[in-house]
Amino acid sequence: MRHPARAVADLLASGLVLAGATAAGSLLFAIAEGGYATLPDLVREVGLPGAVAVAVAPLIALRLSGPRLGRAVLLGAAAGVVGTAVLELVREVGFRIFESMPGDLPMLMGVLLRDQIMQGPDTASNIAGWTYHVWNGGMFGVTYAVLLGGFPFRRFGGAVAGTLMGTGYGLALGTGFLLSPVPKAVGAGVFGTDFGAKFAITVYLAHAGFGALLGWLVHRYGNRIAPLWSVACKLLPPRGIRKEDN
């Protein structure tokens, strides 16, 4: 049975979560690196309200439309955190062994968050930077799970399809990173061209690994989470029902 009111509530709450995850995620770091505002101010004025939206909207949706959104947020956040471990493994190998990165990104995030560029990193800033970095991974995971859910659901070849979808998502994130002000700010130039092809290769491999694991985990454990377009389809009239001619 179709419940248009529930579908509308789910779509509105999902939109709030997507906006909150974007506001509370790594977009703030890119804006700060572009020189438009300081990262502490952005986190306080934009990131914290976004995080509240991510936390509160699923509770509202649970009351009005059911548990789909809450499940997507929890699974996406967890899968994003796990995927970040793969991303960091690739990045650390590239940074420390192949010298394909000009610096330690979580360390840079930390000194920006603590507003201590002149003093340099310390234990507190490193903890802040890594926490923020992992949080960003969780927010990217939330976005993926809310949009796609467990699609394609349990079927032959579904795990491969889910992994490939996640990989495509990760590559899109990598492209966004390369086009953002961050590579230029860390001395690699736009798209990392000033640092050589190894910079872009490392970025793409890291984000592909993140996306692949994210996609597999959300597919594997999200079989009860409908994709967002499936929710939107509930607003369409049932098949076989036509408007009567006037």
PDB file of C-alpha atoms in Angstrom:
ATOM      1  CA  MET A   1       0.000   0.000   0.000  1.00  0.00           C
ATOM      2  CA  ARG A   2       1.277   3.441  -0.924  1.00  0.00           C
ATOM      3  CA  HIS A   3       1.560   6.142   1.730  1.00  0.00           C
ATOM      4  CA  PRO A   4       2.343   9.437  -0.044  1.00  0.00           C
ATOM      5  CA  ALA A   5       2.490  11.416   3.203  1.00  0.00           C
ATOM      6  CA  ARG A   6       5.125   9.067   4.602  1.00  0.00           C
ATOM      7  CA  ALA A   7       7.091   9.262   1.370  1.00  0.00           C
ATOM      8  CA  VAL A   8       7.049  13.061   1.467  1.00  0.00           C
ATOM      9  CA  ALA A   9       8.223  13.047   5.087  1.00  0.00           C
ATOM     10  CA  ASP A  10      11.013  10.598   4.235  1.00  0.00           C
ATOM     11  CA  LEU A  11      12.136  12.675   1.251  1.00  0.00           C
ATOM     12  CA  LEU A  12      12.167  15.905   3.248  1.00  0.00           C
ATOM     13  CA  ALA A  13      14.071  14.334   6.132  1.00  0.00           C
ATOM     14  CA  SER A  14      16.501  12.709   3.690  1.00  0.00           C
ATOM     15  CA  GLY A  15      17.107  16.067   2.051  1.00  0.00           C
ATOM     16  CA  LEU A  16      17.857  17.547   5.460  1.00  0.00           C
ATOM     17  CA  VAL A  17      20.348  14.757   6.174  1.00  0.00           C
ATOM     18  CA  LEU A  18      22.042  15.174   2.788  1.00  0.00           C
ATOM     19  CA  ALA A  19      22.337  18.926   3.301  1.00  0.00           C
ATOM     20  CA  GLY A  20      23.634  18.400   6.829  1.00  0.00           C
ATOM     21  CA  ALA A  21      26.188  15.783   5.758  1.00  0.00           C
ATOM     22  CA  THR A  22      27.444  18.144   3.060  1.00  0.00           C
ATOM     23  CA  ALA A  23      27.632  21.084   5.456  1.00  0.00           C
ATOM     24  CA  ALA A  24      29.344  19.057   8.171  1.00  0.00           C
ATOM     25  CA  GLY A  25      31.776  17.250   5.856  1.00  0.00           C
ATOM     26  CA  SER A  26      34.988  17.985   4.001  1.00  0.00           C
ATOM     27  CA  LEU A  27      33.430  20.805   1.979  1.00  0.00           C
ATOM     28  CA  LEU A  28      34.333  23.064   4.904  1.00  0.00           C
ATOM     29  CA  PHE A  29      37.998  22.126   4.607  1.00  0.00           C
ATOM     30  CA  ALA A  30      37.998  22.963   0.897  1.00  0.00           C
ATOM     31  CA  ILE A  31      36.325  26.320   1.576  1.00  0.00           C
ATOM     32  CA  ALA A  32      38.862  27.112   4.279  1.00  0.00           C
ATOM     33  CA  GLU A  33      41.760  26.194   1.995  1.00  0.00           C
ATOM     34  CA  GLY A  34      40.283  28.503  -0.615  1.00  0.00           C
ATOM     35  CA  GLY A  35      40.720  31.361   1.841  1.00  0.00           C
ATOM     36  CA  TYR A  36      37.029  32.184   2.170  1.00  0.00           C
ATOM     37  CA  ALA A  37      36.825  31.622   5.933  1.00  0.00           C
ATOM     38  CA  THR A  38      38.724  29.935   8.735  1.00  0.00           C
ATOM     39  CA  LEU A  39      38.042  26.281   9.438  1.00  0.00           C
ATOM     40  CA  PRO A  40      37.158  26.829  13.133  1.00  0.00           C
ATOM     41  CA  ASP A  41      34.545  29.428  12.163  1.00  0.00           C
ATOM     42  CA  LEU A  42      33.107  27.176   9.454  1.00  0.00           C
ATOM     43  CA  VAL A  43      32.883  24.199  11.790  1.00  0.00           C
ATOM     44  CA  ARG A  44      31.187  26.268  14.474  1.00  0.00           C
ATOM     45  CA  GLU A  45      28.756  28.145  12.235  1.00  0.00           C
ATOM     46  CA  VAL A  46      28.049  25.558   9.513  1.00  0.00           C
ATOM     47  CA  GLY A  47      29.430  22.181  10.524  1.00  0.00           C
ATOM     48  CA  LEU A  48      27.798  21.872  13.933  1.00  0.00           C
ATOM     49  CA  PRO A  49      24.291  22.756  12.668  1.00  0.00           C
ATOM     50  CA  GLY A  50      24.838  20.270   9.846  1.00  0.00           C
ATOM     51  CA  ALA A  51      25.808  17.556  12.305  1.00  0.00           C
ATOM     52  CA  VAL A  52      22.688  18.286  14.357  1.00  0.00           C
ATOM     53  CA  ALA A  53      20.582  17.903  11.209  1.00  0.00           C
ATOM     54  CA  VAL A  54      22.182  14.531  10.455  1.00  0.00           C
ATOM     55  CA  ALA A  55      21.404  13.349  13.984  1.00  0.00           C
ATOM     56  CA  VAL A  56      17.905  14.787  14.406  1.00  0.00           C
ATOM     57  CA  ALA A  57      16.314  14.257  10.975  1.00  0.00           C
ATOM     58  CA  PRO A  58      16.342  10.419  11.224  1.00  0.00           C
ATOM     59  CA  LEU A  59      14.570  10.655  14.588  1.00  0.00           C
ATOM     60  CA  ILE A  60      11.854  12.790  13.028  1.00  0.00           C
ATOM     61  CA  ALA A  61      11.632  10.404  10.078  1.00  0.00           C
ATOM     62  CA  LEU A  62      11.344   7.433  12.433  1.00  0.00           C
ATOM     63  CA  ARG A  63       8.197   8.975  13.844  1.00  0.00           C
ATOM     64  CA  LEU A  64       6.699  10.105  10.542  1.00  0.00           C
ATOM     65  CA  SER A  65       7.868   7.651   7.893  1.00  0.00           C
ATOM     66  CA  GLY A  66       9.693   4.692   9.435  1.00  0.00           C
ATOM     67  CA  PRO A  67      13.256   3.511  10.101  1.00  0.00           C
ATOM     68  CA  ARG A  68      14.707   3.661   6.556  1.00  0.00           C
ATOM     69  CA  LEU A  69      16.569   6.928   7.028  1.00  0.00           C
ATOM     70  CA  GLY A  70      17.921   6.053  10.464  1.00  0.00           C
ATOM     71  CA  ARG A  71      19.260   2.744   9.184  1.00  0.00           C
ATOM     72  CA  ALA A  72      20.884   4.485   6.222  1.00  0.00           C
ATOM     73  CA  VAL A  73      22.584   7.089   8.419  1.00  0.00           C
ATOM     74  CA  LEU A  74      23.934   4.535  10.897  1.00  0.00           C
ATOM     75  CA  LEU A  75      25.129   2.084   8.253  1.00  0.00           C
ATOM     76  CA  GLY A  76      26.540   4.789   5.996  1.00  0.00           C
ATOM     77  CA  ALA A  77      28.452   6.443   8.832  1.00  0.00           C
ATOM     78  CA  ALA A  78      29.934   3.133   9.992  1.00  0.00           C
ATOM     79  CA  ALA A  79      30.831   2.033   6.459  1.00  0.00           C
ATOM     80  CA  GLY A  80      32.358   5.436   5.723  1.00  0.00           C
ATOM     81  CA  VAL A  81      34.574   5.228   8.799  1.00  0.00           C
ATOM     82  CA  VAL A  82      35.756   1.740   7.823  1.00  0.00           C
ATOM     83  CA  GLY A  83      36.330   2.887   4.252  1.00  0.00           C
ATOM     84  CA  THR A  84      38.446   5.773   5.531  1.00  0.00           C
ATOM     85  CA  ALA A  85      40.876   3.222   6.970  1.00  0.00           C
ATOM     86  CA  VAL A  86      41.473   1.882   3.447  1.00  0.00           C
ATOM     87  CA  LEU A  87      41.842   5.401   2.081  1.00  0.00           C
ATOM     88  CA  GLU A  88      44.407   6.228   4.739  1.00  0.00           C
ATOM     89  CA  LEU A  89      46.334   3.014   4.148  1.00  0.00           C
ATOM     90  CA  VAL A  90      46.765   3.908   0.480  1.00  0.00           C
ATOM     91  CA  ARG A  91      47.535   7.540   1.267  1.00  0.00           C
ATOM     92  CA  GLU A  92      50.113   6.647   3.918  1.00  0.00           C
ATOM     93  CA  VAL A  93      51.875   4.229   1.564  1.00  0.00           C
ATOM     94  CA  GLY A  94      51.937   6.888  -1.135  1.00  0.00           C
ATOM     95  CA  PHE A  95      53.092   9.585   1.275  1.00  0.00           C
ATOM     96  CA  ARG A  96      55.794   7.676   3.149  1.00  0.00           C
ATOM     97  CA  ILE A  97      57.077   5.191   0.567  1.00  0.00           C
ATOM     98  CA  PHE A  98      56.497   6.720  -2.857  1.00  0.00           C
ATOM     99  CA  GLU A  99      56.552  10.392  -1.754  1.00  0.00           C
ATOM    100  CA  SER A 100      53.467  10.998  -3.859  1.00  0.00           C
ATOM    101  CA  MET A 101      51.868  13.443  -1.413  1.00  0.00           C
ATOM    102  CA  PRO A 102      53.381  16.775  -0.325  1.00  0.00           C
ATOM    103  CA  GLY A 103      52.236  16.473   3.279  1.00  0.00           C
ATOM    104  CA  ASP A 104      50.117  14.755   5.906  1.00  0.00           C
ATOM    105  CA  LEU A 105      46.533  15.857   5.261  1.00  0.00           C
ATOM    106  CA  PRO A 106      45.043  14.978   8.694  1.00  0.00           C
ATOM    107  CA  MET A 107      47.918  16.876  10.320  1.00  0.00           C
ATOM    108  CA  LEU A 108      47.099  19.924   8.193  1.00  0.00           C
ATOM    109  CA  MET A 109      43.429  19.613   9.100  1.00  0.00           C
ATOM    110  CA  GLY A 110      44.388  19.555  12.751  1.00  0.00           C
ATOM    111  CA  VAL A 111      46.458  22.733  12.734  1.00  0.00           C
ATOM    112  CA  LEU A 112      43.712  24.499  10.798  1.00  0.00           C
ATOM    113  CA  LEU A 113      41.055  23.321  13.237  1.00  0.00           C
ATOM    114  CA  ARG A 114      43.146  24.436  16.195  1.00  0.00           C
ATOM    115  CA  ASP A 115      44.120  27.658  14.410  1.00  0.00           C
ATOM    116  CA  GLN A 116      47.817  27.094  15.072  1.00  0.00           C
ATOM    117  CA  ILE A 117      49.464  27.251  11.671  1.00  0.00           C
ATOM    118  CA  MET A 118      52.321  29.328  13.071  1.00  0.00           C
ATOM    119  CA  GLN A 119      52.934  27.002  16.029  1.00  0.00           C
ATOM    120  CA  GLY A 120      52.724  23.812  13.973  1.00  0.00           C
ATOM    121  CA  PRO A 121      51.190  20.448  14.889  1.00  0.00           C
ATOM    122  CA  ASP A 122      51.062  18.920  18.341  1.00  0.00           C
ATOM    123  CA  THR A 123      49.254  15.991  19.930  1.00  0.00           C
ATOM    124  CA  ALA A 124      45.992  17.891  20.373  1.00  0.00           C
ATOM    125  CA  SER A 125      45.953  19.137  16.781  1.00  0.00           C
ATOM    126  CA  ASN A 126      46.784  15.678  15.426  1.00  0.00           C
ATOM    127  CA  ILE A 127      43.892  14.152  17.374  1.00  0.00           C
ATOM    128  CA  ALA A 128      41.589  16.902  16.110  1.00  0.00           C
ATOM    129  CA  GLY A 129      42.758  16.428  12.529  1.00  0.00           C
ATOM    130  CA  TRP A 130      42.333  12.665  12.509  1.00  0.00           C
ATOM    131  CA  THR A 131      38.939  12.930  14.184  1.00  0.00           C
ATOM    132  CA  TYR A 132      37.801  15.425  11.579  1.00  0.00           C
ATOM    133  CA  HIS A 133      39.186  13.285   8.753  1.00  0.00           C
ATOM    134  CA  VAL A 134      37.364  10.170   9.963  1.00  0.00           C
ATOM    135  CA  TRP A 135      34.206  12.221  10.489  1.00  0.00           C
ATOM    136  CA  ASN A 136      34.384  13.364   6.863  1.00  0.00           C
ATOM    137  CA  GLY A 137      34.548   9.742   5.750  1.00  0.00           C
ATOM    138  CA  GLY A 138      31.475   8.998   7.819  1.00  0.00           C
ATOM    139  CA  MET A 139      29.573  11.885   6.235  1.00  0.00           C
ATOM    140  CA  PHE A 140      30.457  10.703   2.734  1.00  0.00           C
ATOM    141  CA  GLY A 141      29.196   7.281   3.763  1.00  0.00           C
ATOM    142  CA  VAL A 142      25.936   8.763   5.026  1.00  0.00           C
ATOM    143  CA  THR A 143      25.392  10.530   1.705  1.00  0.00           C
ATOM    144  CA  TYR A 144      25.972   7.311  -0.236  1.00  0.00           C
ATOM    145  CA  ALA A 145      23.701   5.159   1.929  1.00  0.00           C
ATOM    146  CA  VAL A 146      20.856   7.688   2.009  1.00  0.00           C
ATOM    147  CA  LEU A 147      20.902   8.033  -1.774  1.00  0.00           C
ATOM    148  CA  LEU A 148      21.457   4.420  -2.829  1.00  0.00           C
ATOM    149  CA  GLY A 149      20.533   2.292   0.168  1.00  0.00           C
ATOM    150  CA  GLY A 150      21.230  -1.400  -0.330  1.00  0.00           C
ATOM    151  CA  PHE A 151      20.650  -1.239  -4.083  1.00  0.00           C
ATOM    152  CA  PRO A 152      21.064  -3.570  -5.874  1.00  0.00           C
ATOM    153  CA  PHE A 153      19.469  -5.844  -3.299  1.00  0.00           C
ATOM    154  CA  ARG A 154      20.476  -9.424  -2.584  1.00  0.00           C
ATOM    155  CA  ARG A 155      20.734 -11.072  -5.975  1.00  0.00           C
ATOM    156  CA  PHE A 156      23.346 -12.839  -8.061  1.00  0.00           C
ATOM    157  CA  GLY A 157      26.080 -10.363  -8.910  1.00  0.00           C
ATOM    158  CA  GLY A 158      24.635  -7.728  -6.602  1.00  0.00           C
ATOM    159  CA  ALA A 159      27.746  -7.525  -4.424  1.00  0.00           C
ATOM    160  CA  VAL A 160      29.910  -6.855  -7.475  1.00  0.00           C
ATOM    161  CA  ALA A 161      27.494  -4.204  -8.701  1.00  0.00           C
ATOM    162  CA  GLY A 162      27.398  -2.584  -5.263  1.00  0.00           C
ATOM    163  CA  THR A 163      31.190  -2.543  -5.109  1.00  0.00           C
ATOM    164  CA  LEU A 164      31.440  -1.012  -8.577  1.00  0.00           C
ATOM    165  CA  MET A 165      28.860   1.627  -7.705  1.00  0.00           C
ATOM    166  CA  GLY A 166      30.837   2.488  -4.599  1.00  0.00           C
ATOM    167  CA  THR A 167      34.057   2.627  -6.595  1.00  0.00           C
ATOM    168  CA  GLY A 168      32.466   5.074  -9.017  1.00  0.00           C
ATOM    169  CA  TYR A 169      31.328   7.173  -6.064  1.00  0.00           C
ATOM    170  CA  GLY A 170      34.841   7.145  -4.637  1.00  0.00           C
ATOM    171  CA  LEU A 171      36.384   8.176  -7.959  1.00  0.00           C
ATOM    172  CA  ALA A 172      33.915  11.057  -8.169  1.00  0.00           C
ATOM    173  CA  LEU A 173      34.996  12.162  -4.687  1.00  0.00           C
ATOM    174  CA  GLY A 174      38.629  11.918  -5.749  1.00  0.00           C
ATOM    175  CA  THR A 175      37.953  14.113  -8.763  1.00  0.00           C
ATOM    176  CA  GLY A 176      36.209  16.643  -6.551  1.00  0.00           C
ATOM    177  CA  PHE A 177      39.224  16.685  -4.241  1.00  0.00           C
ATOM    178  CA  LEU A 178      41.637  17.227  -7.121  1.00  0.00           C
ATOM    179  CA  LEU A 179      39.536  20.091  -8.490  1.00  0.00           C
ATOM    180  CA  SER A 180      39.150  21.733  -5.077  1.00  0.00           C
ATOM    181  CA  PRO A 181      41.500  24.409  -3.659  1.00  0.00           C
ATOM    182  CA  VAL A 182      43.187  21.800  -1.419  1.00  0.00           C
ATOM    183  CA  PRO A 183      45.868  20.466  -3.842  1.00  0.00           C
ATOM    184  CA  LYS A 184      46.936  23.992  -4.698  1.00  0.00           C
ATOM    185  CA  ALA A 185      46.997  24.987  -1.024  1.00  0.00           C
ATOM    186  CA  VAL A 186      49.317  22.094  -0.111  1.00  0.00           C
ATOM    187  CA  GLY A 187      51.696  22.899  -2.963  1.00  0.00           C
ATOM    188  CA  ALA A 188      50.618  20.274  -5.494  1.00  0.00           C
ATOM    189  CA  GLY A 189      48.860  22.658  -7.877  1.00  0.00           C
ATOM    190  CA  VAL A 190      45.436  22.310  -9.470  1.00  0.00           C
ATOM    191  CA  PHE A 191      44.708  18.606  -9.991  1.00  0.00           C
ATOM    192  CA  GLY A 192      48.147  17.912  -8.501  1.00  0.00           C
ATOM    193  CA  THR A 193      49.933  18.833 -11.733  1.00  0.00           C
ATOM    194  CA  ASP A 194      52.827  20.566  -9.945  1.00  0.00           C
ATOM    195  CA  PHE A 195      53.613  17.389  -8.005  1.00  0.00           C
ATOM    196  CA  GLY A 196      53.464  14.943 -10.883  1.00  0.00           C
ATOM    197  CA  ALA A 197      51.069  12.197 -11.914  1.00  0.00           C
ATOM    198  CA  LYS A 198      51.809  10.194  -8.760  1.00  0.00           C
ATOM    199  CA  PHE A 199      49.760  12.662  -6.717  1.00  0.00           C
ATOM    200  CA  ALA A 200      46.587  12.140  -8.762  1.00  0.00           C
ATOM    201  CA  ILE A 201      47.208   8.385  -8.943  1.00  0.00           C
ATOM    202  CA  THR A 202      47.449   8.158  -5.158  1.00  0.00           C
ATOM    203  CA  VAL A 203      44.320  10.265  -4.699  1.00  0.00           C
ATOM    204  CA  TYR A 204      42.315   8.134  -7.115  1.00  0.00           C
ATOM    205  CA  LEU A 205      43.552   4.821  -5.701  1.00  0.00           C
ATOM    206  CA  ALA A 206      42.790   5.941  -2.150  1.00  0.00           C
ATOM    207  CA  HIS A 207      39.295   7.146  -2.977  1.00  0.00           C
ATOM    208  CA  ALA A 208      38.563   4.108  -5.150  1.00  0.00           C
ATOM    209  CA  GLY A 209      39.461   1.864  -2.213  1.00  0.00           C
ATOM    210  CA  PHE A 210      37.261   3.934   0.075  1.00  0.00           C
ATOM    211  CA  GLY A 211      34.328   3.763  -2.315  1.00  0.00           C
ATOM    212  CA  ALA A 212      34.699   0.060  -3.098  1.00  0.00           C
ATOM    213  CA  LEU A 213      34.563  -0.975   0.554  1.00  0.00           C
ATOM    214  CA  LEU A 214      31.787   1.525   1.267  1.00  0.00           C
ATOM    215  CA  GLY A 215      29.707   0.204  -1.625  1.00  0.00           C
ATOM    216  CA  TRP A 216      30.205  -3.424  -0.627  1.00  0.00           C
ATOM    217  CA  LEU A 217      29.363  -2.823   3.043  1.00  0.00           C
ATOM    218  CA  VAL A 218      26.231  -0.807   2.306  1.00  0.00           C
ATOM    219  CA  HIS A 219      25.070  -3.443  -0.178  1.00  0.00           C
ATOM    220  CA  ARG A 220      25.889  -6.305   2.195  1.00  0.00           C
ATOM    221  CA  TYR A 221      24.163  -4.899   5.259  1.00  0.00           C
ATOM    222  CA  GLY A 222      21.635  -2.501   3.728  1.00  0.00           C
ATOM    223  CA  ASN A 223      19.203  -4.928   2.144  1.00  0.00           C
ATOM    224  CA  ARG A 224      16.374  -3.349   4.175  1.00  0.00           C
ATOM    225  CA  ILE A 225      17.250   0.195   3.084  1.00  0.00           C
ATOM    226  CA  ALA A 226      15.421   1.364  -0.030  1.00  0.00           C
ATOM    227  CA  PRO A 227      17.213   3.811  -2.352  1.00  0.00           C
ATOM    228  CA  LEU A 228      15.906   7.350  -2.362  1.00  0.00           C
ATOM    229  CA  TRP A 229      14.383   7.075  -5.832  1.00  0.00           C
ATOM    230  CA  SER A 230      12.301   4.141  -4.619  1.00  0.00           C
ATOM    231  CA  VAL A 231      10.840   6.395  -1.940  1.00  0.00           C
ATOM    232  CA  ALA A 232      10.125   9.079  -4.541  1.00  0.00           C
ATOM    233  CA  CYS A 233       8.326   6.545  -6.742  1.00  0.00           C
ATOM    234  CA  LYS A 234       5.735   6.096  -3.999  1.00  0.00           C
ATOM    235  CA  LEU A 235       4.414   9.523  -4.944  1.00  0.00           C
ATOM    236  CA  LEU A 236       3.516   8.291  -8.426  1.00  0.00           C
ATOM    237  CA  PRO A 237      -0.005   6.997  -9.081  1.00  0.00           C
ATOM    238  CA  PRO A 238      -0.292   3.192  -9.015  1.00  0.00           C
ATOM    239  CA  ARG A 239      -0.088   1.377 -12.310  1.00  0.00           C
ATOM    240  CA  GLY A 240      -3.378   0.819 -14.029  1.00  0.00           C
ATOM    241  CA  ILE A 241      -4.976   3.932 -12.564  1.00  0.00           C
ATOM    242  CA  ARG A 242      -5.606   6.621 -15.124  1.00  0.00           C
ATOM    243  CA  LYS A 243      -7.119   9.997 -14.781  1.00  0.00           C
ATOM    244  CA  GLU A 244     -10.657  10.065 -16.024  1.00  0.00           C
ATOM    245  CA  ASP A 245     -11.268  12.192 -19.051  1.00  0.00           C
ATOM    246  CA  ASN A 246     -13.131  15.369 -18.317  1.00  0.00           C
TER     247      ASN A 246
END
